Coordinates of C-alpha atoms and ligand atoms in Angstrom, one line a residue:
Chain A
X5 CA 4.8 -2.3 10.1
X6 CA 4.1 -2.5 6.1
X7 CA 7.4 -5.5 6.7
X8 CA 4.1 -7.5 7.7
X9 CA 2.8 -7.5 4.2
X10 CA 6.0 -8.2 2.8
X11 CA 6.7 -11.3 4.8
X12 CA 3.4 -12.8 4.0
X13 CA 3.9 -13.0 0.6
X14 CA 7.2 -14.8 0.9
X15 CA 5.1 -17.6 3.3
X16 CA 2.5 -17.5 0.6
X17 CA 5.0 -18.0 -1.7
X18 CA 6.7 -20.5 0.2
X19 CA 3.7 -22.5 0.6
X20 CA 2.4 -22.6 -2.6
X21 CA 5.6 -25.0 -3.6
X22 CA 5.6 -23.4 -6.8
X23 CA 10.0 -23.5 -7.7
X24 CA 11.0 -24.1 -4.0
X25 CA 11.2 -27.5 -3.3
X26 CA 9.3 -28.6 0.5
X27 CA 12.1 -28.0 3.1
X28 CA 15.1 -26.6 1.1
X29 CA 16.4 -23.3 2.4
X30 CA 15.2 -19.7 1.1
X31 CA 17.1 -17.2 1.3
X32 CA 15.3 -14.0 1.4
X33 CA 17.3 -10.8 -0.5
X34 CA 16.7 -7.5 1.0
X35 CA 17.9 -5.0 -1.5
X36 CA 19.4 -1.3 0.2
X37 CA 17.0 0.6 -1.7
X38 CA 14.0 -0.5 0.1
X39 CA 15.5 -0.5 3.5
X40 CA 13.3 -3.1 4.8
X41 CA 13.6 -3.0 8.8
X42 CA 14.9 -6.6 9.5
X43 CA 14.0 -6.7 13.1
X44 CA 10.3 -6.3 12.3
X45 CA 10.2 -8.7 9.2
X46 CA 11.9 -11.6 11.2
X47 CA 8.9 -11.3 13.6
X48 CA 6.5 -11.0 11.4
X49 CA 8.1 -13.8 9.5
X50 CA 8.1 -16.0 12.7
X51 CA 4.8 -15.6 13.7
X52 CA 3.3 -16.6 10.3
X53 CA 5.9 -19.5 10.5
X54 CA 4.1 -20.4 14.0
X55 CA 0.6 -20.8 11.7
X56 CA 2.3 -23.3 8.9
X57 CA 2.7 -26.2 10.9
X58 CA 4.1 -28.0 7.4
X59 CA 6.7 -24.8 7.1
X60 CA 8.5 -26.5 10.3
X61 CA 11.3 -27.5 8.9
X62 CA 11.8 -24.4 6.1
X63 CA 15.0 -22.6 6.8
X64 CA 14.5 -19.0 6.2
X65 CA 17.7 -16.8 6.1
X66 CA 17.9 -12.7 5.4
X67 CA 20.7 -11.5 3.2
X68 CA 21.0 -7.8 2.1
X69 CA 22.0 -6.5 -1.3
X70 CA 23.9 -2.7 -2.1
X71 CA 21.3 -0.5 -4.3
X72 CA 23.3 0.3 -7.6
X73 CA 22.1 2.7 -10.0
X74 CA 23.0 2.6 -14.0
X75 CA 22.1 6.3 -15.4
X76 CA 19.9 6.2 -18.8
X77 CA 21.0 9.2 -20.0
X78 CA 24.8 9.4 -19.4
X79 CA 25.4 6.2 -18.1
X80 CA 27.4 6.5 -14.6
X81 CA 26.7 3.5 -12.3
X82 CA 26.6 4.7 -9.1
X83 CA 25.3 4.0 -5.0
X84 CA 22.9 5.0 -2.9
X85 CA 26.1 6.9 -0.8
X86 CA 25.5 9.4 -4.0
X87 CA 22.3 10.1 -3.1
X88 CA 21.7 12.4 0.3
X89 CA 17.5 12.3 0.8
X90 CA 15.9 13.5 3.4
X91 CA 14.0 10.9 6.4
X92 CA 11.0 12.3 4.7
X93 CA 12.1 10.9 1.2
X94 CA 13.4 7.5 2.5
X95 CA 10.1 6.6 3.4
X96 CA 8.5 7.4 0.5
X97 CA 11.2 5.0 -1.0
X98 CA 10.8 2.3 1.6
X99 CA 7.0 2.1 0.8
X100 CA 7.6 1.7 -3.7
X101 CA 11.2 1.7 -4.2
X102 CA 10.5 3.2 -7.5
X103 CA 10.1 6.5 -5.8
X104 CA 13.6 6.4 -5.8
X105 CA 13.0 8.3 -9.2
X106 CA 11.3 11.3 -8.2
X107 CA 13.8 11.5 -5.3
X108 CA 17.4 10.4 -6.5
X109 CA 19.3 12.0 -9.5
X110 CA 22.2 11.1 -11.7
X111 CA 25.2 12.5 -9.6
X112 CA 27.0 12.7 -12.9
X113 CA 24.2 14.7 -15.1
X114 CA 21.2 15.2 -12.7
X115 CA 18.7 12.7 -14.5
X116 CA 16.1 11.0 -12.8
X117 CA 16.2 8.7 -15.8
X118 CA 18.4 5.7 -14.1
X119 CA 18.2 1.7 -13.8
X120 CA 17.7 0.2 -10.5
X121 CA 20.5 -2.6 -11.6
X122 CA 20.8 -4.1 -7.9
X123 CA 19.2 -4.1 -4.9
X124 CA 16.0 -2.6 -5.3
X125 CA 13.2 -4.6 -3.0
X126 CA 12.8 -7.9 -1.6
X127 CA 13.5 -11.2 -3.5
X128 CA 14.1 -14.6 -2.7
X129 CA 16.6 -16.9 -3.8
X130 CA 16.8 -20.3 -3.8
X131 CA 19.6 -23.1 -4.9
X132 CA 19.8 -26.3 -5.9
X133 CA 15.8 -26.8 -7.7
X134 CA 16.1 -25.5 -10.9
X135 CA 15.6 -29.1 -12.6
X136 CA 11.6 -28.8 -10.9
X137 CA 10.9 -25.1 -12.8
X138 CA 12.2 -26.0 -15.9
X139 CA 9.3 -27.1 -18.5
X140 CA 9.9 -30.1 -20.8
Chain B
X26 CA 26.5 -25.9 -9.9
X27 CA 23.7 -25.8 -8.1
X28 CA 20.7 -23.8 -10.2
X29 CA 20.0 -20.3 -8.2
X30 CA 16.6 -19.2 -8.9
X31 CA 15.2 -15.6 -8.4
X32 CA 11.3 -15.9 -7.0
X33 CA 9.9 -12.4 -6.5
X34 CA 7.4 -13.6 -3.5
X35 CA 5.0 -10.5 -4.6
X36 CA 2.9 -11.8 -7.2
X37 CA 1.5 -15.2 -5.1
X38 CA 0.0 -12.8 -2.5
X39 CA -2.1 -9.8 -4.8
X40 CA -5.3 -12.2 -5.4
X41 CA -5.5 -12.8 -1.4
X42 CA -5.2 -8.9 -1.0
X43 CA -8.3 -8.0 -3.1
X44 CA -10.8 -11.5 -2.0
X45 CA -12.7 -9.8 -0.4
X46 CA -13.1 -6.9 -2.6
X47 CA -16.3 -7.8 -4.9
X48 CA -16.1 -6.1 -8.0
X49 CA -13.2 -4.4 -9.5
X50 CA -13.8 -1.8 -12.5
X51 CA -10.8 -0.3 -14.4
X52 CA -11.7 2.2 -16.0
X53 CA -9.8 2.4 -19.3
X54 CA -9.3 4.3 -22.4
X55 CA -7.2 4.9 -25.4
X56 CA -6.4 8.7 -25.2
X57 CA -5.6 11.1 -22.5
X58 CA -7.6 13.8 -21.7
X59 CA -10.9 12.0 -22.1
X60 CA -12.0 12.4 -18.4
X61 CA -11.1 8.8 -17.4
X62 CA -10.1 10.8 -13.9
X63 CA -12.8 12.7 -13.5
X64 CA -15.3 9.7 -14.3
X65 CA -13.8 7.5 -12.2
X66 CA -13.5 9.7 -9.0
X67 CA -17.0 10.4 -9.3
X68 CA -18.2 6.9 -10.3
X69 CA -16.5 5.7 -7.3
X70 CA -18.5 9.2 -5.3
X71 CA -21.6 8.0 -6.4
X72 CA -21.4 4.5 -5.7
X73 CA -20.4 5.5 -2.2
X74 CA -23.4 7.8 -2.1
X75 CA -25.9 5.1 -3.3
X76 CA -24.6 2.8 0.0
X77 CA -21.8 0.8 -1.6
X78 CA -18.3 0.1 0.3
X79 CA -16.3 1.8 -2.2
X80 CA -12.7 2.0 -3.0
X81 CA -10.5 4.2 -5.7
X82 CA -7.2 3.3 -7.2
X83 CA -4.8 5.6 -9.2
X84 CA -3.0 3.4 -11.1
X85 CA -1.6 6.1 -13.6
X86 CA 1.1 6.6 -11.5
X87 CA 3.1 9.0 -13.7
X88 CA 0.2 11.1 -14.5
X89 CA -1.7 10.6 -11.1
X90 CA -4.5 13.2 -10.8
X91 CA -7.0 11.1 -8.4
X92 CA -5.6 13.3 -5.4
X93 CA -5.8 16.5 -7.1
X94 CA -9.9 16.1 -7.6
X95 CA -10.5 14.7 -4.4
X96 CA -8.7 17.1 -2.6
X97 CA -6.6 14.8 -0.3
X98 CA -4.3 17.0 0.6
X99 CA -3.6 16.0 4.3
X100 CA -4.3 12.6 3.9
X101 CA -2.0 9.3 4.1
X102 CA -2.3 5.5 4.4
X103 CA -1.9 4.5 7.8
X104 CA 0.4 1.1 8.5
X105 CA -1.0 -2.1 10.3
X106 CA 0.5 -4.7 8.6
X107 CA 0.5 -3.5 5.2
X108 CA -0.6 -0.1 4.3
X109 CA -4.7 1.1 5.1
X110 CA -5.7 3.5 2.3
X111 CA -7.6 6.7 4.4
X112 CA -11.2 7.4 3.6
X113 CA -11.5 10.9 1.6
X114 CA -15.0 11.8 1.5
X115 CA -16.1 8.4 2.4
X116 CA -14.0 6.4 -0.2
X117 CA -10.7 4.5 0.4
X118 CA -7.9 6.7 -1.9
X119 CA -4.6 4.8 -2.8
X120 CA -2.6 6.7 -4.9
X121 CA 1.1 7.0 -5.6
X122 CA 1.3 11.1 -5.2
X123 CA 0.8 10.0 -1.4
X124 CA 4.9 9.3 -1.5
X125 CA 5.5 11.1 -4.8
X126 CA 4.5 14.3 -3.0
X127 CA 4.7 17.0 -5.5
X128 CA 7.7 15.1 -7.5
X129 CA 7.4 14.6 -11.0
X130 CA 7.6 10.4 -11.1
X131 CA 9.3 9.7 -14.6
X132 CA 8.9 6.1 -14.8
X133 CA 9.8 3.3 -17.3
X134 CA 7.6 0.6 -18.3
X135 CA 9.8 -2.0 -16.1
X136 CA 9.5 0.6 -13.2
X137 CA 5.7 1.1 -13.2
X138 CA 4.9 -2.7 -13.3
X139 CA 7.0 -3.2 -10.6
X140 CA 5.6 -0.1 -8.4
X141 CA 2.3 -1.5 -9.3
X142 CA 3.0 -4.8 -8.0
X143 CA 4.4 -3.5 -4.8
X144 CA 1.1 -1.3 -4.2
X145 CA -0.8 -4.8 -5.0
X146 CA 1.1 -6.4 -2.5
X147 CA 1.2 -3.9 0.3
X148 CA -2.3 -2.9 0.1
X149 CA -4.8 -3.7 2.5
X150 CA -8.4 -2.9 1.2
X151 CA -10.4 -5.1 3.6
X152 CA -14.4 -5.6 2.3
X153 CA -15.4 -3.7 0.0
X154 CA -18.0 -3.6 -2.8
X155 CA -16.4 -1.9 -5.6
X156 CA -13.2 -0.8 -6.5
X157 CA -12.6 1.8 -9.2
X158 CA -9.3 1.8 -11.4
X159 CA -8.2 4.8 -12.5
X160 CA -6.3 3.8 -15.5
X161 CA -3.6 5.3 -17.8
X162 CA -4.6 5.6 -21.3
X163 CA -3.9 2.7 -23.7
X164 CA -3.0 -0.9 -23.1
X165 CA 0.2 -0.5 -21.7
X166 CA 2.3 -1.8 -18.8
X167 CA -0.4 -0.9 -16.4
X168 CA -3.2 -2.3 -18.2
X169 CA -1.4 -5.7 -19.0
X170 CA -0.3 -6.1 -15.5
X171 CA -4.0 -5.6 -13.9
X172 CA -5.2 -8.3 -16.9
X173 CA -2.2 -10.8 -15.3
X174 CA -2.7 -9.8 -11.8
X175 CA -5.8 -8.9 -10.8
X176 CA -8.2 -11.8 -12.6
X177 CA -11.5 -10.3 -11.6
X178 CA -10.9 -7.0 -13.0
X179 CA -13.8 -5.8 -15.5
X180 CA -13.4 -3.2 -18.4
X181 CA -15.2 0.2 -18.6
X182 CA -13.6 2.1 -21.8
X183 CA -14.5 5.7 -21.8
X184 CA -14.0 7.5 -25.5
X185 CA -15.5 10.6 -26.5
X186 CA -17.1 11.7 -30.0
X187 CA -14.5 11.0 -32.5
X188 CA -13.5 9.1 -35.4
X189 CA -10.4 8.0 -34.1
X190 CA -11.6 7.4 -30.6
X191 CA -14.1 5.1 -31.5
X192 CA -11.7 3.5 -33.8
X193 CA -9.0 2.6 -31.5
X194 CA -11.5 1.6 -28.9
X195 CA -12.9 -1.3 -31.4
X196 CA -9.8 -2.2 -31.7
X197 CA -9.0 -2.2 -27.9
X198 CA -12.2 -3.9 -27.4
X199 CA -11.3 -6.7 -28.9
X200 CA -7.9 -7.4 -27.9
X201 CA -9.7 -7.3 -24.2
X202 CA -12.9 -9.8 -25.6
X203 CA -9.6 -12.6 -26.9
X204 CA -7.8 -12.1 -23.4
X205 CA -11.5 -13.5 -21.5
X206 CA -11.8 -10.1 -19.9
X207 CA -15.5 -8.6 -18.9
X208 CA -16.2 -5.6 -20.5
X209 CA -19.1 -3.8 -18.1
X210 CA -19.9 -1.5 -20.7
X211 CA -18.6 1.2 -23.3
X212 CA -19.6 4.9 -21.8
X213 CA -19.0 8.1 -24.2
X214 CA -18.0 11.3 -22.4
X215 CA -18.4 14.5 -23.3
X216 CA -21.4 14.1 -25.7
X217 CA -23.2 16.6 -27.8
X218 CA -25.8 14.4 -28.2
X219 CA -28.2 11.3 -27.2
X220 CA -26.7 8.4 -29.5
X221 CA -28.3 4.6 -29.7
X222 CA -26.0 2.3 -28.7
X223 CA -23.6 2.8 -25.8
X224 CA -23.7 1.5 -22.2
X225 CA -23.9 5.2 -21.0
X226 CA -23.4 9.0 -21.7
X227 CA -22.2 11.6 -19.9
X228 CA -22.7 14.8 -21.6
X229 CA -20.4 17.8 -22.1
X230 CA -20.7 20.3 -18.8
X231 CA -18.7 23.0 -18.9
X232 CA -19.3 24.0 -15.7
X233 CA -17.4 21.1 -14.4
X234 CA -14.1 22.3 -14.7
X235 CA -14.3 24.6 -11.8
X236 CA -15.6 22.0 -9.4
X237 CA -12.4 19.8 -9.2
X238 CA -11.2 19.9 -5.6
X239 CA -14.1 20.0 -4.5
X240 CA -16.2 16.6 -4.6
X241 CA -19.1 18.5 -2.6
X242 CA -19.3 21.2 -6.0
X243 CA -18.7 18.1 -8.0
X244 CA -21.8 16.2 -6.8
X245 CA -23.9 18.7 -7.5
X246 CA -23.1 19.1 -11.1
X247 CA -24.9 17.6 -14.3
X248 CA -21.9 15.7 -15.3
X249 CA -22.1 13.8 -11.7
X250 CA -25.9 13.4 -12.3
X251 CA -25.1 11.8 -15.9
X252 CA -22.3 9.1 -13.6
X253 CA -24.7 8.9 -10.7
X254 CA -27.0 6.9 -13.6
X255 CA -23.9 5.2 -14.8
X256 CA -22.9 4.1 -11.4
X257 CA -27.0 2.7 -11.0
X258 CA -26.4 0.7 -13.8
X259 CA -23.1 -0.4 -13.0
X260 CA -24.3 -1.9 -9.4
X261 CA -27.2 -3.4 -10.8
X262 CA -25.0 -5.2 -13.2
X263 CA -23.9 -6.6 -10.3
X264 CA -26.4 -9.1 -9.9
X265 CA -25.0 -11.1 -11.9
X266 CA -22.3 -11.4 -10.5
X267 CA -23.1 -12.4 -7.2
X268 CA -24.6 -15.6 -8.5
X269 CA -21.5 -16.6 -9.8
X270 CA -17.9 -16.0 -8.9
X271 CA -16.3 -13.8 -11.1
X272 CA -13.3 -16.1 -11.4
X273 CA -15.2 -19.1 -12.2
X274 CA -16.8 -16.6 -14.9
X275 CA -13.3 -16.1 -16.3
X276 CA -12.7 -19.5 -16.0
X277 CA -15.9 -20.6 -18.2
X278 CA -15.4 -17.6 -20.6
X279 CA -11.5 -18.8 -21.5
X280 CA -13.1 -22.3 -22.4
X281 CA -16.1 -20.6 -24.7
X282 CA -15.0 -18.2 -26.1
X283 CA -17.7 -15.7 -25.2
X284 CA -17.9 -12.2 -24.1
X285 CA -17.5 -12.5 -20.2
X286 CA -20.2 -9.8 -19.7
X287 CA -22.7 -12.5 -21.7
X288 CA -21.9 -15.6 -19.3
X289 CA -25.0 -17.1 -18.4
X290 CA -25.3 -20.3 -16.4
Ligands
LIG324 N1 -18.1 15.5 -19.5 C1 -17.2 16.5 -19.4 N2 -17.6 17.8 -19.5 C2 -16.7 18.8 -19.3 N3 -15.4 18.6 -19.1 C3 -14.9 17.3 -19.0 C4 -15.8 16.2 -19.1 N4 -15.1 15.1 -19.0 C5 -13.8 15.5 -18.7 N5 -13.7 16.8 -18.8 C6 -12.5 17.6 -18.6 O1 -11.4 17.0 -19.4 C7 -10.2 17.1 -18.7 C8 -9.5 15.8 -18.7 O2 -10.1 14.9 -17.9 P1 -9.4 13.7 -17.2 O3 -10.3 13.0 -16.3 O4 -8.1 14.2 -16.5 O5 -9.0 12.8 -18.4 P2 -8.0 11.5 -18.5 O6 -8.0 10.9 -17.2 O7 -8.7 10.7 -19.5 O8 -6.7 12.0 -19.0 C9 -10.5 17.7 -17.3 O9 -10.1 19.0 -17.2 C10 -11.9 17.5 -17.1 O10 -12.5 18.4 -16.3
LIG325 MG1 -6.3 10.4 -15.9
LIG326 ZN1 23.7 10.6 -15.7

């Protein structure tokens, strides 16, 4: 039930205003790598929703993105398909992503050394509110 | 086009996670192989022995070592809503070999700011008087993150008798003093001899090597009595800082100018 730490900090983040204007939708990013289990996070995410009676109206939607690696050394880009871990390992990975290194190697030339280009953890996103970020 | 902005949600939670953690020491230093480790394991020991709530971090997460002194083989954080570091021998023990297992974590700079963050985040330390920082060496990723993240962290540089360790520590010192951070106090390990001047000293004991793994052989060594004193005048330091909260302390010191550790209202 870690999810439950994760989805506060998106309502904290949320409520704090800071970039995200009151009431335009977030859409929160759940990268592969981290394999965030969405049935608990939309619980957890509703019953902090329930205690931010100003949060009403915030439209909250859960889009995934495919882990892609970028090797270091040789340079291969390649998936999480590549990479066979035990259930033992993918938890280690679901807690810090970055374990991914101690776990996952270059298919190509067995390096640990490798980006994280894409999907790694949980972002959000939102559209259409740059103009209130930008500093002038 | 619309603007799309990226937000990672992460950072806006880390203060809430450590409010009600009192006093957070890092301890610090500009060389491996100092005993940074074994200081702060037993620093955070003895100030679990003398009654305080105590937690310990490893934030060198490439070179993590916490586990391997403390023995805590066995143990893992449990998960209620975030992740409960276990007590080993009566402190609360986060550290990144809990999922590294035995793996060799070879981690870029981008990589260990953003594991850190994630530990931050997911960590649920509850009350608790002190927690210790076991830092890599330098000011690097990990230390610049704790200075951005973690606003009541205080300073304890370790260095050892040497030229260049005292040199580079000066140095350090100051970069920490512009940035508004409170420095507890400077401690030299591994001394050959009593020397005016330092916070503390722990002295050279050679029979400390063979104690690590053991935290019961390790309290009963010299080199533990020398941090038990440290740990004394750590928490009585303290004080201080229960009159006033540490981040209006920050907060004062950015607009003097002065050494946080000087801040008297
Ligand atoms: N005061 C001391 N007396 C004897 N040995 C020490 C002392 N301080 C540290 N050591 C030894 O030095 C080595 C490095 O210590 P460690 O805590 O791992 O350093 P660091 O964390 O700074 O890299 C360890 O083997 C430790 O036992
Ligand atoms: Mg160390
Ligand atoms: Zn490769």
């Amino acid at each position: 039930m870690h999810e439950w730490a994760l989805a506060e900090s998106v309502i904290k983040t949320i409520k704090s205003g800071k970039n995200i204007k009151k009431g335009s939708p977030v859409e929160v990013l759940f990268g592969e790598l981290q394999d965030i289990d969405r049935e608990i996070f939309s619980f957890a995410l509703d019953e902090l929703l329930k205690q931010e009676p100003e949060l009403k109206k915030t439209r909250i939607k859960i889009e995934t993105e495919k882990a892609e690696f970028e090797c270091v050394s040789c340079g291969a880009k390649f998936d999480l398909k590549a990479a066979v871990n035990t259930p033992e390992e993918k938890e280690n990975i679901h807690f810090i992503p970055e374990m991914a290194k101690a776990f996952i190697k270059c298919p190509k030339c067995r390096s640990h050394d490798f980006e994280i280009t894409k999907g790694r953890g949980l972002s959000l996103r939102v559209t259409g509110n740059g103009e209130k970020c930008r500093k002038h | 086009m619309p603007k799309t902005l990226n937000i990672d949600p992460r950072v806006s939670i880390i203060e809430d996670r450590l409010e009600s953690v009192k006093r957070i020491i890092a301890v610090t230093g500009f060389k491996g192989g100092i005993g940074k480790s074994v200081i702060s394991v037993s620093l955070a020991l003895a100030l679990n022995e003398k009654g305080f709530k105590t937690g310990l971090f490893d934030m060198d997460f490439s070179g993590a070592s916490g586990h391997i002194i403390l023995n805590s083989a066995g143990s893992f954080p449990r998960e209620d809503k975030g992740l409960i570091p276990p007590y080993v021998h009566g402190i609360k023990f986060m550290t990144a070999a809990y999922f590294s297992g035995d793996r060799a974590l070879p981690l870029r700079g981008s990589s260990v700011s953003n594991a850190i963050k994630e530990l931050l985040t997911v960590t649920i330390w509850d009350e608790l008087d002190f927690l210790i920082m076991d830092m890599p060496p330098g000011i690097n990723d990990t230390a610049l993150d704790v200075i951005k993240l973690v606003k009541k962290a205080e300073i304890l540089p370790v260095q050892i008798p040497s030229k260049i360790s005292e040199d580079v520590l000066k140095r350090s010192i100051e970069i920490y003093r512009e940035l508004g951070i409170k420095i507890t106090g400077t401690v030299e390990n591994m001394s050959a001899s009593s020397k005016p001047g330092f916070y503390s000293q722990i002295f050279y004991d050679k029979a400390l090597e063979k104690t690590l793994g053991c935290p019961e052989k390790i309290m009963k060594t010299c080199f533990y009595g020398d941090v038990l004193k440290l740990a004394l005048k750590v928490s009585r330091t303290s004080k201080m800082s229960k009159r006033e909260g540490e981040r209006e302390k920050t907060r004062l010191v950015k607009q003097n100018g002065d050494i946080p550790g000087e801040v008297k209202k």
